[in-house]
Each structure stands twice: as structure tokens, then as C-alpha cells.
PDB file of C-alpha atoms in Angstrom:
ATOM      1  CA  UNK T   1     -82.774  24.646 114.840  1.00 55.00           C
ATOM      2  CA  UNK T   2     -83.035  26.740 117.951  1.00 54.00           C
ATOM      3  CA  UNK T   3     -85.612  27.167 120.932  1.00 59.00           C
ATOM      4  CA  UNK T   4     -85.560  29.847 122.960  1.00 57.00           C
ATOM      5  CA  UNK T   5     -87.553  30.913 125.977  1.00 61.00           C
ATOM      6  CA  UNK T   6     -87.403  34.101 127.720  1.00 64.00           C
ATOM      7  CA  UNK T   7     -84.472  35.567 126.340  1.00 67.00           C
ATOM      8  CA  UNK T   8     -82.388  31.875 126.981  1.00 72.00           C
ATOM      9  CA  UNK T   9     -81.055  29.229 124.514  1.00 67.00           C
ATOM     10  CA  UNK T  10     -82.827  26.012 125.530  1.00 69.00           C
ATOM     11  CA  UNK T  11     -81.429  23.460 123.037  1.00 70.00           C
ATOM     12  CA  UNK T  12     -79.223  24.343 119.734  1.00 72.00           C
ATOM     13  CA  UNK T  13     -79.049  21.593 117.084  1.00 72.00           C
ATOM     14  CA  UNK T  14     -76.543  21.470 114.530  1.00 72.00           C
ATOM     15  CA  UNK T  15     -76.021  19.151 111.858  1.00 66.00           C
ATOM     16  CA  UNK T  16     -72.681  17.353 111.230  1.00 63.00           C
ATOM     17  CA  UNK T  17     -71.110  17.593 107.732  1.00 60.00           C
ATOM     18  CA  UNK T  18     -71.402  14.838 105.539  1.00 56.00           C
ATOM     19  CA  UNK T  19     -68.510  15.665 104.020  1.00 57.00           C
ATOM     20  CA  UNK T  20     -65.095  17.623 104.457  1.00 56.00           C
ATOM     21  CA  UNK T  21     -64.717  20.231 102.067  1.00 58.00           C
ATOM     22  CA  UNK T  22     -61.320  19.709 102.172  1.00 58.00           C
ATOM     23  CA  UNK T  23     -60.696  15.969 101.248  1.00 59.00           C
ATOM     24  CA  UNK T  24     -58.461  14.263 103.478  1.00 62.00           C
ATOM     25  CA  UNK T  25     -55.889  11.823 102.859  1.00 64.00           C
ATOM     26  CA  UNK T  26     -58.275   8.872 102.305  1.00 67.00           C
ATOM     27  CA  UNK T  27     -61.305  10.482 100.318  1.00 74.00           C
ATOM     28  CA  UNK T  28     -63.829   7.592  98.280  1.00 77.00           C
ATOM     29  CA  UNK T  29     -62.465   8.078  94.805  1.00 82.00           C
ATOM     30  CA  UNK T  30     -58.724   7.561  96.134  1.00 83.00           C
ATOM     31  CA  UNK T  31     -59.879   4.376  97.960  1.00 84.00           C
ATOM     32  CA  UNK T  32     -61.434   3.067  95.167  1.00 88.00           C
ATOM     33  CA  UNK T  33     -58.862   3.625  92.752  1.00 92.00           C
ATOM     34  CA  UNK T  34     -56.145   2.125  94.786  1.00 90.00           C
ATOM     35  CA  UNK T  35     -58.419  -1.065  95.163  1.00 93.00           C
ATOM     36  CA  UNK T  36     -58.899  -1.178  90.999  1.00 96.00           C
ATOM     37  CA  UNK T  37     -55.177  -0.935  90.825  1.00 96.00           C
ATOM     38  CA  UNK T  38     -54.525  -3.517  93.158  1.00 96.00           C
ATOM     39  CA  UNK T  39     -56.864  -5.831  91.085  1.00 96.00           C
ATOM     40  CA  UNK T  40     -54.620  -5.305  88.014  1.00 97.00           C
ATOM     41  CA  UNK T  41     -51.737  -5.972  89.966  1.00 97.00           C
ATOM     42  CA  UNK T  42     -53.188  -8.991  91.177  1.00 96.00           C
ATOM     43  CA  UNK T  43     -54.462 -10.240  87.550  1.00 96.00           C
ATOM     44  CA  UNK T  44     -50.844  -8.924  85.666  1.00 96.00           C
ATOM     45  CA  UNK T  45     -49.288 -11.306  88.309  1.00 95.00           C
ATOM     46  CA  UNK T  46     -51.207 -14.103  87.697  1.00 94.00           C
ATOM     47  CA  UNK T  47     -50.846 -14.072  84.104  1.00 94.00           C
ATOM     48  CA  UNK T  48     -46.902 -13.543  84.863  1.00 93.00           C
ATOM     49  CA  UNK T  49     -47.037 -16.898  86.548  1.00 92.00           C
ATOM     50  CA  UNK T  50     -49.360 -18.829  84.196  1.00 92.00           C
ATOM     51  CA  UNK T  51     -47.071 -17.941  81.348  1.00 90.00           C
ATOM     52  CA  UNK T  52     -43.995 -18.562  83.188  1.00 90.00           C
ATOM     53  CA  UNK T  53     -45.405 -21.989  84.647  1.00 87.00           C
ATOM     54  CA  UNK T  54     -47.669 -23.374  81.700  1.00 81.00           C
ATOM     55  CA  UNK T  55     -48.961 -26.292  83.526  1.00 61.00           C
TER      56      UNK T  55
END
């Protein structure tokens, strides 16, 4: 949005992007999938150690 008055630029508004069009090195989808994968790390440990250690 622009307002002008006599010939002059009074105030120029521009919206920032919500979003890079280029992702970047930590985009959603990559964030999310390494916290999933963590999760089965986390659970294939555990049942490591309760097989290992039957208590």
C-alpha cells in the first residue's frame, strides 16, 4: 500500500514473506522429521535395554 501526496511518497508498506521460497537449512518438515526419528531412536533403545536387562 502506498500514499502519495503531491507528487511525494508519504508512507510505503510492504509485507514480509511468510515464507522463503528457497527453504533453508531448518525448514518445518525437516524439523519434524528429525524429531520422529529421534523418538524411534529413543523407543529402539529402550527396548535394547529391556531385553538385554529383563528385570
Amino acid at each position: 500500500m502506498t500514499i502519495e501526496m503531491n507528487s511525494r511518497t508519504l508512507f510505503t508498506e510492504t509485507l514480509i514473506p511468510s515464507h522463503r521460497e528457497v527453504g533453508g537449512l531448518m525448514t518445518h518438515r525437516k524439523i519434524l522429521l528429525g524429531v520422529y526419528l529421534l523418538r524411534l531412536i529413543g523407543i529402539a533403545i529402550l527396548a535394547m535395554f529391556n531385553e538385554r536387562y529383563r528385570l
